[in-house]
Structures are given as C-alpha cells and as structure tokens.
Amino acid sequence: MSENAKVIRSQLHWVTPPDIGQPLEELEWVFIDVYDDGSAQIRPEPPSDREAAEFLAAVSSHQSSQLG
C-alpha cells in the first residue's frame, strides 16, 4: 500500500463462517479496507456497534428478499 493511497471501499466480514442457525449477533467481525492502489488491509480496530448493526440489517434484508 502506498503512503498516499485512499480507502475506496470498506467491507465487513466475519472472522469465521457462521454455523447454520447461529445468531448473526454472536459472530466476530472485522473491516477490510480496499485502497485505490489495489491493496487491502484489515482495520486494527473492530467495527463499532453501529457499523455492525447496519451490516446485520443489510444481511437480514437480503436474506428476506431471497426467501420471498
């Protein structure tokens, strides 16, 4: 990653894949920042509760649309 690289996208990922039926709230999450030079890096700090809640809401919404 170059010194002047800027974050173009952040992705929230779980550290280990969930077990079937495991509540999403129990999973461990990390952010991966993708930079404009093509590199990526895991953020050293965990996602905030707000960021995790937004991601969980998006996942739940996506799962509902897949079922309906």
Tab-separated table of C-alpha atoms in Angstrom:
chain	number	residue	atom	x	y	z
A	1	MET	CA	0.000	0.000	0.000
A	2	SER	CA	1.422	3.381	-0.943
A	3	GLU	CA	1.509	6.242	1.574
A	4	ASN	CA	-0.976	8.309	-0.430
A	5	ALA	CA	-3.483	5.508	-1.039
A	6	LYS	CA	-7.088	6.347	-0.169
A	7	VAL	CA	-9.809	3.975	1.012
A	8	ILE	CA	-12.318	3.429	-1.802
A	9	ARG	CA	-14.398	0.705	-0.134
A	10	SER	CA	-14.775	-0.933	3.257
A	11	GLN	CA	-16.160	-4.417	3.623
A	12	LEU	CA	-17.352	-6.024	6.838
A	13	HIS	CA	-16.521	-9.728	7.105
A	14	TRP	CA	-16.943	-12.312	9.799
A	15	VAL	CA	-13.745	-13.841	11.160
A	16	THR	CA	-15.046	-17.416	10.984
A	17	PRO	CA	-18.009	-18.594	8.909
A	18	PRO	CA	-21.218	-18.925	10.920
A	19	ASP	CA	-22.730	-22.255	11.860
A	20	ILE	CA	-26.203	-22.933	10.494
A	21	GLY	CA	-28.712	-21.354	12.842
A	22	GLN	CA	-26.102	-19.327	14.747
A	23	PRO	CA	-27.392	-15.820	15.534
A	24	LEU	CA	-25.524	-13.209	13.485
A	25	GLU	CA	-25.085	-11.104	16.628
A	26	GLU	CA	-22.745	-13.764	18.075
A	27	LEU	CA	-20.250	-13.628	15.198
A	28	GLU	CA	-16.878	-11.887	15.321
A	29	TRP	CA	-16.484	-9.182	12.644
A	30	VAL	CA	-13.591	-7.281	11.018
A	31	PHE	CA	-13.466	-4.490	8.449
A	32	ILE	CA	-11.294	-4.841	5.362
A	33	ASP	CA	-10.440	-1.507	3.735
A	34	VAL	CA	-9.716	-1.584	-0.007
A	35	TYR	CA	-7.459	1.179	-1.343
A	36	ASP	CA	-7.298	2.919	-4.721
A	37	ASP	CA	-3.874	1.360	-5.401
A	38	GLY	CA	-5.436	-2.140	-5.314
A	39	SER	CA	-4.191	-3.095	-1.853
A	40	ALA	CA	-6.354	-4.111	1.099
A	41	GLN	CA	-5.826	-4.117	4.841
A	42	ILE	CA	-7.745	-5.324	7.886
A	43	ARG	CA	-8.593	-2.424	10.177
A	44	PRO	CA	-6.830	-2.736	13.519
A	45	GLU	CA	-9.955	-1.749	15.478
A	46	PRO	CA	-13.182	-3.780	15.488
A	47	PRO	CA	-16.320	-2.404	13.830
A	48	SER	CA	-18.425	-0.141	16.015
A	49	ASP	CA	-21.773	-1.403	17.265
A	50	ARG	CA	-23.490	0.965	14.795
A	51	GLU	CA	-21.469	-0.336	11.827
A	52	ALA	CA	-22.143	-3.950	12.798
A	53	ALA	CA	-25.873	-3.235	13.281
A	54	GLU	CA	-26.088	-1.614	9.823
A	55	PHE	CA	-24.382	-4.634	8.257
A	56	LEU	CA	-26.655	-7.082	10.109
A	57	ALA	CA	-29.715	-5.138	8.932
A	58	ALA	CA	-28.480	-5.303	5.328
A	59	VAL	CA	-27.779	-9.054	5.609
A	60	SER	CA	-31.206	-9.698	7.157
A	61	SER	CA	-32.904	-7.660	4.428
A	62	HIS	CA	-31.001	-9.567	1.721
A	63	GLN	CA	-31.885	-12.929	3.292
A	64	SER	CA	-35.588	-11.979	3.468
A	65	SER	CA	-35.620	-10.962	-0.196
A	66	GLN	CA	-34.022	-14.303	-1.125
A	67	LEU	CA	-36.728	-16.220	0.748
A	68	GLY	CA	-39.703	-14.221	-0.513
